[in-house]
């Protein structure tokens, strides 16, 4: 498993650095990527010459309950990812579009768009997506990244837990339980980019601690690449740089022994880290992290950030997979925010807003894993008296404490409603503090443990089977026989809408796509924060799409060189409360309807369709127009 972890981390670093290098020469294409893969093979052969890749598949191991259930969970999650089109809003709004723009221009470039997320956010996941989109020409290939990460997650979890002082037998059990958390299994078949970063954070700490024992610079190289890739995946992973430094500093003297290899690894670490996109953000007039003050959803101050997140994150984590009281709770939170007591939390994106059910965009580790972890910790503390306690080295203690310090830094600086999933790279590292002590070794042998632990994984299997995004049962057949209900708030209507949403979105947008002439090589997309752009590139790379902001003057739009434009309703009114601050410049002309937009930009309506943007929202009108000139 460690060999596969090393291989994945090296490949990730090569693809990320290779993407920047190919962009610099304007050859971000198939030939360029074939050269990158060839160079990567040379690197792999040099790295593994003294330590060949060994994969030992032991069938007896998967006859044990926990590994067998995890294999079932992985199979269900990955199968759903390949059966269904992705429905992740962030992926369709800016992650897939930005990669399509780069590949269309054969280089990274600053994309003209009102949605600054296309340019300023971290790029690691996108550099892994680029060759998949280029060679397979479908977004269905992107879940492969998360599928590989999910299969490697148990090994990375064991490496980190054992390195942080957890008994190996205890770590073996939890390497199957922790990855069964909601944010991991629900993203295993998706295009979300939170779960896959956990591989990097766990490997960074795990291999750094391992180097203290092996004194092998190659372990330190992998640790260095891992922490760099973690920062390149999301800027919110940066607080974990401190525990990595504490673990890695005693081994830094090993690096000069392999000067050539260390130099190459430093170059790969630089290309895979957050540094390139941070420098480009500064070059284009933005802060290094991308978002200007007031548009980054940072809490009012550090104190209220910690207070707000200390409530919101555990509260969200303890919610069941289905939350029938979400509507009433959201009414209460709105009243609270309007009061003087709620004033400090108005700077958060949408403070303490509950969704109706668990989903890949809003779930953290989940109530089942968290409650089981707390119960085990409480029982172990109660039975710790009289047992032999073996203290960990001081350095390992400092690493564990610094992980918690990183969590507090995160809570002080990040006020996004989706913070629980942002913490996916943190959870296994934080869990190590609850699994210490010799009593844990005795607990895993008890009968109640042997029944409870598999149950936690089995619940996650059920969650994946019944997932609204990728259900693994004949949902269409069953829903045909369910009464939709007459009222808009009918429970059955909500069930039908939730499960039908992904297929309905595709069927609703298809008639509009058929109206676009097949020979059109350039298409305009008027939007502020739309999530339908990837559809307009199809067949992928048969045409290019250029975004039109609502502050673009009609003269520049009419001279851009395209005849047809798709007008998204978000160009008129923000789709959600946060979308309004995605555009940094005020519109030149206030336009209140699509008809007025067509008149101002000298276009005529060709066709229009009604598209549901969210399962519980009314449909919005999306139009195809043709410029008169």
Coordinates of C-alpha atoms in Angstrom, one line a residue:
X1 CA 0.0 0.0 0.0
X2 CA 2.9 2.4 0.8
X3 CA 4.3 1.8 -2.7
X4 CA 1.0 2.7 -4.3
X5 CA 0.8 5.8 -2.1
X6 CA 4.2 6.9 -3.3
X7 CA 3.3 6.3 -6.9
X8 CA 0.1 8.3 -6.7
X9 CA 1.8 11.3 -5.0
X10 CA 4.7 11.3 -7.5
X11 CA 2.2 11.1 -10.4
X12 CA 0.1 14.0 -8.9
X13 CA 3.2 16.2 -8.5
X14 CA 4.4 15.4 -12.1
X15 CA 1.0 16.2 -13.6
X16 CA 0.7 19.5 -11.6
X17 CA 4.2 20.7 -12.4
X18 CA 3.8 19.4 -16.0
X19 CA 0.7 21.4 -16.5
X20 CA 2.4 24.6 -15.5
X21 CA 5.4 23.8 -17.7
X22 CA 3.3 22.9 -20.8
X23 CA 1.3 26.1 -20.3
X24 CA 4.5 28.2 -20.2
X25 CA 5.4 26.8 -23.7
X26 CA 1.8 26.9 -25.0
X27 CA 1.6 23.1 -25.6
X28 CA -1.1 22.0 -23.2
X29 CA -2.2 19.3 -25.6
X30 CA -2.0 15.5 -26.1
X31 CA 1.6 15.6 -27.4
X32 CA 2.7 17.7 -24.5
X33 CA 1.0 15.4 -22.0
X34 CA 2.6 12.3 -23.6
X35 CA 6.0 14.0 -23.1
X36 CA 5.1 14.6 -19.4
X37 CA 4.0 11.0 -18.9
X38 CA 7.3 9.8 -20.5
X39 CA 9.3 12.0 -18.2
X40 CA 7.3 10.7 -15.3
X41 CA 8.1 7.1 -16.2
X42 CA 11.8 8.0 -16.1
X43 CA 11.3 9.6 -12.7
X44 CA 9.4 6.6 -11.4
X45 CA 12.0 4.1 -12.6
X46 CA 14.8 6.2 -10.8
X47 CA 12.8 6.5 -7.6
X48 CA 11.7 2.9 -7.4
X49 CA 15.0 1.3 -8.6
X50 CA 16.0 0.6 -5.0
X51 CA 12.5 0.0 -3.7
X52 CA 10.4 -1.7 -6.3
X53 CA 6.6 -1.3 -6.3
X54 CA 5.1 -4.3 -4.5
X55 CA 1.4 -4.9 -4.4
X56 CA 0.4 -7.8 -2.2
X57 CA -3.3 -8.7 -2.6
X58 CA -4.1 -11.0 0.3
X59 CA -7.6 -12.5 -0.2
X60 CA -7.8 -13.6 3.4
X61 CA -7.6 -9.9 4.5
X62 CA -10.9 -9.1 2.6
X63 CA -12.6 -12.1 4.3
X64 CA -12.4 -10.0 7.5
X65 CA -15.5 -8.0 8.1
X66 CA -14.2 -4.4 8.1
X67 CA -12.0 -4.7 4.9
X68 CA -14.8 -6.6 3.2
X69 CA -17.4 -3.9 4.0
X70 CA -15.1 -1.1 3.0
X71 CA -14.5 -2.9 -0.3
X72 CA -18.3 -3.0 -0.7
X73 CA -18.5 0.7 0.1
X74 CA -15.8 1.6 -2.4
X75 CA -17.5 -0.5 -5.1
X76 CA -20.9 1.1 -4.5
X77 CA -19.5 4.6 -4.5
X78 CA -17.3 4.2 -7.5
X79 CA -20.0 2.4 -9.5
X80 CA -22.4 5.3 -8.9
X81 CA -19.7 7.7 -10.1
X82 CA -19.5 5.9 -13.5
X83 CA -23.2 5.3 -13.9
X84 CA -24.3 8.9 -13.4
X85 CA -23.1 12.3 -14.8
X86 CA -21.5 14.5 -12.1
X87 CA -23.9 17.0 -10.4
X88 CA -21.4 18.9 -8.3
X89 CA -22.3 22.6 -8.6
X90 CA -18.7 23.9 -8.0
X91 CA -17.3 21.4 -10.5
X92 CA -19.7 22.6 -13.2
X93 CA -19.6 26.3 -12.3
X94 CA -15.8 26.9 -12.4
X95 CA -13.6 23.8 -12.1
X96 CA -14.5 22.0 -15.3
X97 CA -15.0 25.2 -17.3
X98 CA -11.5 26.6 -16.3
X99 CA -9.9 23.3 -17.5
X100 CA -11.8 23.5 -20.7
X101 CA -10.6 27.1 -21.2
X102 CA -7.0 26.1 -20.6
X103 CA -7.1 23.2 -22.9
X104 CA -8.9 25.2 -25.6
X105 CA -6.1 27.8 -25.5
X106 CA -3.4 25.1 -24.9
X107 CA -2.2 27.0 -21.8
X108 CA -3.2 28.4 -18.5
X109 CA -4.5 31.9 -18.8
X110 CA -6.6 34.4 -16.9
X111 CA -10.2 33.8 -18.0
X112 CA -12.5 36.7 -18.7
X113 CA -15.4 36.1 -16.4
X114 CA -17.4 37.8 -13.7
X115 CA -16.9 34.7 -11.5
X116 CA -13.3 35.1 -10.2
X117 CA -13.3 31.5 -9.0
X118 CA -12.3 30.4 -12.5
X119 CA -9.0 32.1 -11.9
X120 CA -8.0 32.5 -8.3
X121 CA -8.7 29.2 -6.5
X122 CA -6.1 26.4 -6.0
X123 CA -5.4 24.2 -9.1
X124 CA -4.2 20.8 -8.0
X125 CA -7.4 18.9 -8.7
X126 CA -7.8 20.7 -12.0
X127 CA -4.3 19.7 -13.2
X128 CA -5.3 16.0 -12.5
X129 CA -8.5 16.6 -14.4
X130 CA -6.9 18.1 -17.5
X131 CA -5.4 15.0 -19.1
X132 CA -8.5 13.0 -18.3
X133 CA -10.7 15.5 -20.1
X134 CA -8.2 15.8 -22.9
X135 CA -7.9 12.1 -23.7
X136 CA -11.3 10.8 -22.7
X137 CA -13.3 13.9 -23.8
X138 CA -15.9 13.5 -21.0
X139 CA -16.4 14.7 -17.5
X140 CA -17.4 11.1 -16.6
X141 CA -13.7 10.4 -16.4
X142 CA -13.0 12.9 -13.6
X143 CA -14.4 10.7 -10.8
X144 CA -11.5 8.4 -11.4
X145 CA -9.4 10.8 -9.3
X146 CA -11.6 10.4 -6.3
X147 CA -12.0 6.7 -6.9
X148 CA -8.2 6.1 -6.7
X149 CA -7.9 8.4 -3.7
X150 CA -10.7 6.5 -1.8
X151 CA -9.1 3.2 -2.4
X152 CA -5.8 4.5 -1.1
X153 CA -7.3 6.3 1.9
X154 CA -7.2 3.4 4.4
X155 CA -3.5 2.9 3.9
X156 CA -2.8 6.7 4.3
X157 CA -5.0 6.7 7.4
X158 CA -3.1 3.8 9.0
X159 CA 0.3 5.5 8.2
X160 CA -0.8 8.7 9.8
X161 CA -2.5 7.2 12.9
X162 CA 0.4 4.9 13.6
X163 CA 2.8 7.7 13.2
X164 CA 0.9 9.9 15.7
X165 CA 1.1 7.3 18.4
X166 CA -2.1 5.2 17.9
X167 CA -1.5 1.5 18.6
X168 CA -1.1 -0.4 15.3
X169 CA -4.0 -2.8 16.0
X170 CA -6.3 0.2 16.8
X171 CA -5.0 2.0 13.8
X172 CA -5.8 -1.0 11.6
X173 CA -9.5 -0.9 12.7
X174 CA -9.8 2.8 12.3
X175 CA -8.2 2.8 8.8
X176 CA -11.5 1.3 7.6
X177 CA -13.9 3.3 9.9
X178 CA -12.7 6.9 9.4
X179 CA -12.7 6.7 5.5
X180 CA -16.3 5.5 5.8
X181 CA -17.2 9.1 6.9
X182 CA -19.9 10.8 4.9
X183 CA -17.6 13.4 3.2
X184 CA -15.3 10.6 2.0
X185 CA -17.7 8.0 0.7
X186 CA -20.0 10.5 -0.9
X187 CA -17.2 12.1 -2.8
X188 CA -15.6 8.9 -3.9
X189 CA -17.7 8.9 -7.0
X190 CA -18.0 12.6 -7.6
X191 CA -15.9 15.5 -8.9
X192 CA -15.7 17.3 -5.6
X193 CA -12.2 18.2 -4.4
X194 CA -12.1 17.8 -0.6
X195 CA -11.7 14.1 0.0
X196 CA -8.8 13.5 -2.4
X197 CA -6.7 16.1 -0.5
X198 CA -6.8 13.9 2.6
X199 CA -4.4 11.5 0.9
X200 CA -1.8 14.4 0.8
X201 CA -2.2 15.6 4.4
X202 CA -2.2 12.1 5.8
X203 CA 0.9 11.1 3.8
X204 CA 2.7 14.4 4.6
X205 CA 2.5 13.7 8.3
X206 CA 2.8 9.9 8.1
X207 CA 5.9 9.9 5.9
X208 CA 7.6 12.7 7.8
X209 CA 7.2 10.7 11.1
X210 CA 8.3 7.5 9.3
X211 CA 11.5 9.3 8.2
X212 CA 12.4 9.8 11.9
X213 CA 12.7 6.0 12.1
X214 CA 14.0 5.0 8.6
X215 CA 16.3 7.9 8.0
X216 CA 15.5 7.4 4.3
X217 CA 15.5 10.7 2.3
X218 CA 13.0 9.2 -0.2
X219 CA 10.4 9.1 2.6
X220 CA 11.1 12.7 3.3
X221 CA 10.8 13.5 -0.4
X222 CA 7.3 12.0 -0.5
X223 CA 6.4 13.9 2.6
X224 CA 7.6 17.2 1.0
X225 CA 5.6 16.5 -2.1
X226 CA 2.5 15.6 -0.1
X227 CA 2.4 18.8 1.9
X228 CA 3.0 20.8 -1.2
X229 CA 0.1 19.1 -3.0
X230 CA -2.1 19.6 0.0
X231 CA -1.6 23.3 -0.2
X232 CA -2.1 23.3 -4.0
X233 CA -5.4 21.5 -3.5
X234 CA -7.0 24.1 -1.2
X235 CA -5.6 27.1 0.6
X236 CA -7.5 26.0 3.7
X237 CA -5.0 23.1 4.1
X238 CA -2.2 25.5 4.8
X239 CA -2.6 25.4 8.7
X240 CA -1.4 21.8 8.5
X241 CA 2.0 23.0 7.4
X242 CA 3.0 23.6 11.0
X243 CA 2.6 19.9 12.2
X244 CA 4.4 18.9 9.0
X245 CA 7.3 21.2 9.9
X246 CA 7.6 19.9 13.4
X247 CA 7.7 16.3 12.0
X248 CA 10.1 17.0 9.1
X249 CA 12.7 19.5 10.6
X250 CA 14.8 16.8 12.4
X251 CA 15.2 14.9 9.1
X252 CA 16.1 17.9 6.9
X253 CA 19.8 17.0 7.2
X254 CA 19.1 14.0 5.0
X255 CA 18.3 16.1 1.9
X256 CA 21.8 17.1 0.9
X257 CA 22.9 13.5 0.7
X258 CA 20.9 13.1 -2.5
X259 CA 21.4 16.6 -4.0
X260 CA 20.2 15.8 -7.5
X261 CA 17.1 14.0 -6.3
X262 CA 16.3 16.6 -3.7
X263 CA 16.6 19.4 -6.3
X264 CA 14.2 17.6 -8.6
X265 CA 11.7 17.0 -5.7
X266 CA 11.9 20.7 -4.7
X267 CA 11.0 21.6 -8.3
X268 CA 8.0 19.2 -8.3
X269 CA 6.9 20.5 -4.9
X270 CA 7.0 24.0 -6.1
X271 CA 4.9 23.2 -9.1
X272 CA 2.4 21.2 -7.1
X273 CA 2.1 23.8 -4.3
X274 CA -0.1 26.9 -3.9
X275 CA 2.8 29.1 -4.8
X276 CA 2.2 29.4 -8.6
X277 CA -1.4 30.4 -8.4
X278 CA -0.7 32.7 -5.5
X279 CA 2.0 34.6 -7.5
X280 CA -0.4 34.8 -10.5
X281 CA -3.2 36.2 -8.3
X282 CA -0.8 38.9 -7.1
X283 CA 0.3 39.6 -10.7
X284 CA -3.3 40.2 -11.6
X285 CA -4.0 42.5 -8.7
X286 CA -5.6 40.1 -6.2
X287 CA -4.4 39.0 -2.8
X288 CA -2.4 35.8 -2.8
X289 CA -5.3 33.8 -1.6
X290 CA -7.5 35.1 -4.5
X291 CA -10.4 36.9 -2.8
X292 CA -10.4 40.5 -1.8
X293 CA -11.3 41.5 1.8
X294 CA -15.1 41.5 2.1
X295 CA -15.5 38.8 -0.6
X296 CA -13.7 35.9 1.1
X297 CA -16.4 35.1 3.8
X298 CA -13.8 35.6 6.5
X299 CA -15.4 36.0 10.0
X300 CA -15.7 39.4 11.6
X301 CA -12.6 38.6 13.7
X302 CA -10.7 35.6 14.9
X303 CA -12.6 35.3 18.1
X304 CA -16.1 35.2 16.6
X305 CA -14.8 32.9 13.9
X306 CA -13.7 30.4 16.5
X307 CA -16.9 30.8 18.4
X308 CA -19.2 30.5 15.4
X309 CA -17.3 27.5 13.9
X310 CA -17.1 25.8 17.3
X311 CA -20.8 25.7 17.3
X312 CA -21.6 25.2 13.6
X313 CA -19.1 22.4 12.7
X314 CA -20.0 20.0 15.6
X315 CA -23.7 20.8 15.2
X316 CA -23.6 20.0 11.5
X317 CA -21.6 16.9 12.1
X318 CA -24.1 15.5 14.6
X319 CA -27.1 15.8 12.2
X320 CA -28.5 12.5 10.8
X321 CA -28.4 11.8 7.0
X322 CA -32.0 13.0 6.7
X323 CA -32.9 16.2 8.5
X324 CA -36.7 16.8 8.5
X325 CA -36.4 19.8 10.9
X326 CA -34.0 21.7 8.6
X327 CA -36.8 24.1 7.5
X328 CA -37.8 25.1 11.0
X329 CA -34.1 25.4 12.1
X330 CA -33.3 27.7 9.2
X331 CA -36.2 30.0 10.2
X332 CA -34.8 30.2 13.7
X333 CA -31.3 31.0 12.5
X334 CA -32.6 33.8 10.3
X335 CA -34.3 35.3 13.3
X336 CA -31.1 34.9 15.4
X337 CA -29.0 36.6 12.7
X338 CA -31.4 39.6 12.6
X339 CA -31.0 40.1 16.4
X340 CA -28.2 41.8 18.1
X341 CA -26.8 38.5 19.4
X342 CA -26.4 37.3 15.8
X343 CA -24.6 40.4 14.5
X344 CA -21.1 39.0 14.8
X345 CA -22.0 36.0 12.6
X346 CA -23.4 38.0 9.7
X347 CA -19.9 38.1 8.2
X348 CA -20.1 34.3 7.6
X349 CA -21.3 33.2 4.2
X350 CA -24.6 31.6 5.4
X351 CA -24.2 30.9 9.1
X352 CA -25.6 27.6 10.4
X353 CA -27.8 26.9 7.4
X354 CA -28.9 23.3 7.4
X355 CA -29.6 21.2 4.2
X356 CA -32.5 18.7 4.1
X357 CA -30.2 15.7 3.8
X358 CA -26.6 14.7 3.7
X359 CA -24.8 15.6 0.4
X360 CA -21.2 15.6 -0.9
X361 CA -21.1 19.5 -0.7
X362 CA -22.3 20.0 2.8
X363 CA -21.4 16.9 4.9
X364 CA -18.4 16.4 7.1
X365 CA -17.3 13.1 8.6
X366 CA -20.8 12.3 9.6
X367 CA -22.7 11.6 12.8
X368 CA -22.1 7.8 12.8
X369 CA -18.3 8.0 12.7
X370 CA -18.2 11.0 15.1
X371 CA -20.6 9.5 17.7
X372 CA -18.7 6.1 17.6
X373 CA -15.4 7.9 18.0
X374 CA -16.6 9.9 21.0
X375 CA -18.2 6.8 22.6
X376 CA -15.0 4.8 22.2
X377 CA -12.9 7.7 23.6
X378 CA -15.3 8.1 26.6
X379 CA -15.2 4.3 27.4
X380 CA -11.5 4.1 27.0
X381 CA -11.0 7.0 29.4
X382 CA -13.3 5.4 31.9
X383 CA -11.3 2.1 31.8
X384 CA -7.9 3.7 31.7
X385 CA -7.3 3.5 35.5
X386 CA -4.9 0.7 36.4
X387 CA -3.8 0.1 32.8
X388 CA -0.2 0.7 31.7
X389 CA 0.1 4.0 29.8
X390 CA 3.1 4.4 27.4
X391 CA 3.8 8.0 26.7
X392 CA 4.7 9.1 23.2
X393 CA 7.9 11.0 22.4
X394 CA 7.5 14.7 23.0
X395 CA 7.8 15.5 19.3
X396 CA 4.8 13.4 18.5
X397 CA 2.8 15.2 21.2
X398 CA 3.8 18.5 19.7
X399 CA 2.6 17.3 16.3
X400 CA -0.8 16.3 17.6
X401 CA -1.2 19.6 19.5
X402 CA -0.2 21.6 16.4
X403 CA -2.9 19.8 14.4
X404 CA -5.4 21.2 16.8
X405 CA -3.8 24.6 16.5
X406 CA -4.2 24.4 12.7
X407 CA -7.9 23.6 13.3
X408 CA -8.3 26.8 15.4
X409 CA -6.5 28.8 12.7
X410 CA -9.0 27.4 10.1
X411 CA -12.0 28.3 12.3
X412 CA -10.7 31.8 12.9
X413 CA -10.2 32.6 9.2
X414 CA -12.9 30.6 7.2
X415 CA -16.6 31.4 7.5
X416 CA -18.0 29.4 4.6
X417 CA -21.2 27.4 5.2
X418 CA -19.5 24.3 3.7
X419 CA -16.7 24.2 6.3
X420 CA -17.5 20.6 7.4
X421 CA -16.4 19.2 4.0
X422 CA -13.4 21.6 3.9
X423 CA -12.1 19.8 6.9
X424 CA -12.0 16.4 5.2
X425 CA -8.1 16.5 5.2
X426 CA -8.2 17.3 8.9
X427 CA -10.5 14.6 10.4
X428 CA -8.2 11.5 10.6
X429 CA -5.4 13.6 12.0
X430 CA -7.7 15.0 14.7
X431 CA -9.1 11.6 15.4
X432 CA -5.6 10.4 16.5
X433 CA -6.0 12.4 19.8
X434 CA -9.1 10.3 20.7
X435 CA -7.5 6.9 20.0
X436 CA -4.5 7.0 22.3
X437 CA -3.8 4.8 25.3
X438 CA -3.4 1.1 25.9
X439 CA -7.1 0.7 26.7
X440 CA -8.0 1.2 23.1
X441 CA -6.1 -2.0 22.3
X442 CA -8.4 -4.0 24.6
X443 CA -11.6 -2.3 23.4
X444 CA -11.1 -3.5 19.8
X445 CA -11.3 -7.1 21.1
X446 CA -14.6 -6.7 22.9
X447 CA -17.8 -8.1 21.4
X448 CA -19.7 -4.8 21.3
X449 CA -16.9 -3.2 19.4
X450 CA -16.7 -6.0 16.8
X451 CA -20.5 -5.4 16.2
X452 CA -20.5 -1.6 16.3
X453 CA -17.6 -0.9 14.0
X454 CA -18.9 -2.8 11.0
X455 CA -22.3 -1.2 11.6
X456 CA -20.8 2.2 11.1
X457 CA -19.4 1.2 7.7
X458 CA -22.6 -0.6 6.8
X459 CA -24.6 2.6 7.4
X460 CA -22.4 4.4 4.9
X461 CA -23.0 1.7 2.4
X462 CA -26.7 2.3 2.8
X463 CA -26.2 6.0 2.4
X464 CA -24.4 5.5 -0.9
X465 CA -27.1 3.1 -2.1
X466 CA -29.8 5.7 -1.4
X467 CA -27.8 8.8 -2.5
X468 CA -29.9 11.5 -4.2
X469 CA -27.0 12.2 -6.6
X470 CA -26.2 8.6 -7.5
X471 CA -28.8 6.1 -6.3
X472 CA -28.0 2.5 -6.8
X473 CA -31.6 1.2 -7.1
X474 CA -34.1 1.5 -10.0
X475 CA -35.2 5.0 -8.9
X476 CA -37.0 5.9 -12.1
X477 CA -39.1 2.7 -12.1
X478 CA -40.1 3.1 -8.5
X479 CA -40.8 6.9 -8.6
X480 CA -43.2 6.4 -11.5
X481 CA -45.5 4.6 -9.1
X482 CA -45.2 7.2 -6.3
X483 CA -47.9 9.9 -6.0
X484 CA -46.2 13.3 -6.5
X485 CA -48.7 15.0 -4.2
X486 CA -50.8 18.1 -4.9
X487 CA -49.1 20.6 -2.7
X488 CA -45.7 22.2 -3.4
X489 CA -44.5 21.1 0.1
X490 CA -45.6 17.5 -0.3
X491 CA -43.1 15.0 1.1
X492 CA -43.5 12.8 -1.9
X493 CA -43.0 15.7 -4.3
X494 CA -39.7 16.5 -2.5
X495 CA -38.6 12.9 -2.8
X496 CA -39.4 12.8 -6.5
X497 CA -37.7 16.1 -7.2
X498 CA -34.6 15.1 -5.3
X499 CA -34.0 11.8 -7.1
X500 CA -35.0 13.0 -10.5
X501 CA -32.9 16.2 -10.4
X502 CA -29.8 15.0 -12.2
X503 CA -31.6 13.3 -15.1
X504 CA -34.1 16.1 -15.3
X505 CA -31.4 18.7 -15.7
X506 CA -29.9 16.8 -18.6
X507 CA -33.2 16.4 -20.3
X508 CA -34.2 20.0 -19.8
X509 CA -31.0 21.5 -21.3
X510 CA -30.8 19.1 -24.3
X511 CA -33.4 20.8 -26.5
X512 CA -31.4 24.1 -26.3
X513 CA -28.2 22.3 -27.3
X514 CA -29.8 20.9 -30.4
X515 CA -30.6 24.5 -31.5
X516 CA -26.9 25.4 -31.6
X517 CA -25.6 24.9 -35.2
X518 CA -23.0 22.1 -35.3
X519 CA -20.5 24.2 -37.3
X520 CA -20.4 27.0 -34.7
X521 CA -16.8 27.0 -33.4
X522 CA -17.3 29.9 -30.9
X523 CA -20.2 30.4 -28.5
X524 CA -20.9 33.2 -26.0
X525 CA -22.2 32.5 -22.5
X526 CA -23.7 35.4 -20.7
X527 CA -23.5 34.6 -17.0
X528 CA -22.3 35.6 -13.6
X529 CA -22.0 32.3 -11.8
X530 CA -23.6 29.8 -14.1
X531 CA -23.1 26.0 -13.8
X532 CA -24.1 24.9 -17.4
X533 CA -21.0 25.9 -19.4
X534 CA -19.6 22.4 -19.8
X535 CA -22.7 21.4 -21.7
X536 CA -22.0 24.0 -24.4
X537 CA -18.5 22.7 -25.1
X538 CA -19.9 19.3 -26.2
X539 CA -18.7 17.4 -28.1
X540 CA -15.7 18.5 -26.1
X541 CA -13.3 20.7 -28.0
X542 CA -15.6 20.9 -31.0
X543 CA -16.1 24.5 -30.1
X544 CA -14.9 27.1 -27.6
X545 CA -17.0 29.1 -25.2
X546 CA -16.3 32.6 -24.1
X547 CA -18.0 34.1 -21.1
X548 CA -19.8 37.5 -21.2
X549 CA -20.0 39.5 -18.0
X550 CA -22.9 41.9 -17.3
X551 CA -20.4 44.8 -17.3
X552 CA -19.1 44.1 -20.8
X553 CA -20.1 46.9 -23.2
X554 CA -22.2 45.8 -26.2
X555 CA -19.6 47.0 -28.6
X556 CA -16.9 44.6 -27.3
X557 CA -19.4 41.7 -27.2
X558 CA -20.6 42.3 -30.8
X559 CA -17.0 42.4 -32.0
X560 CA -15.9 39.2 -30.2
X561 CA -16.5 37.0 -33.2
X562 CA -19.4 34.7 -32.2
X563 CA -22.9 34.7 -33.6
X564 CA -24.8 32.8 -30.9
X565 CA -24.9 33.4 -27.2
X566 CA -26.5 31.5 -24.3
X567 CA -28.1 33.8 -21.8
X568 CA -28.1 32.4 -18.3
X569 CA -30.6 33.9 -15.7
X570 CA -27.7 34.5 -13.3
X571 CA -26.5 37.3 -15.5
X572 CA -29.5 39.2 -14.3
X573 CA -30.0 38.1 -10.7
X574 CA -27.7 36.1 -8.4
X575 CA -28.6 32.5 -8.0
X576 CA -27.7 32.4 -4.3
X577 CA -26.8 35.1 -1.7
X578 CA -23.0 34.7 -2.1
X579 CA -23.0 35.1 -5.9
X580 CA -23.6 38.8 -5.7
X581 CA -20.0 39.4 -4.5
X582 CA -18.4 37.2 -7.0
X583 CA -18.3 40.1 -9.4
X584 CA -15.9 42.8 -8.3
X585 CA -17.0 45.5 -10.8
X586 CA -20.5 47.1 -10.8
X587 CA -22.5 46.5 -14.0
X588 CA -22.3 49.2 -16.6
X589 CA -26.1 48.8 -17.3
X590 CA -28.7 47.6 -14.9
X591 CA -30.7 45.0 -16.8
X592 CA -33.7 43.4 -15.2
X593 CA -35.0 40.9 -17.9
X594 CA -33.6 38.7 -20.7
X595 CA -35.7 40.7 -23.2
X596 CA -33.9 43.9 -22.1
X597 CA -30.5 42.1 -22.3
X598 CA -31.3 41.1 -25.9
X599 CA -32.3 44.6 -26.8
X600 CA -29.1 46.2 -25.2
X601 CA -26.8 43.7 -26.8
X602 CA -28.6 43.7 -30.2
X603 CA -29.5 40.0 -30.2
X604 CA -32.7 38.1 -31.1
X605 CA -34.2 35.2 -29.3
X606 CA -33.8 31.8 -31.0
X607 CA -35.0 29.4 -28.3
X608 CA -35.5 29.1 -24.6
X609 CA -35.9 26.3 -22.0
X610 CA -36.9 26.1 -18.4
X611 CA -34.1 24.6 -16.3
X612 CA -34.2 23.6 -12.6
X613 CA -31.1 24.9 -10.9
X614 CA -31.8 23.1 -7.6
X615 CA -34.3 20.4 -6.7
X616 CA -36.4 22.6 -4.4
X617 CA -36.3 25.8 -6.6
X618 CA -38.7 26.8 -9.4
X619 CA -37.3 26.5 -12.9
X620 CA -35.3 29.4 -14.5
X621 CA -35.4 30.4 -18.1
X622 CA -32.2 29.8 -20.2
X623 CA -32.2 31.3 -23.7
X624 CA -30.2 30.9 -26.9
X625 CA -29.9 34.1 -28.9
X626 CA -28.3 35.2 -32.2
X627 CA -26.6 38.6 -32.7
X628 CA -28.2 40.6 -35.4
X629 CA -24.9 41.9 -36.8

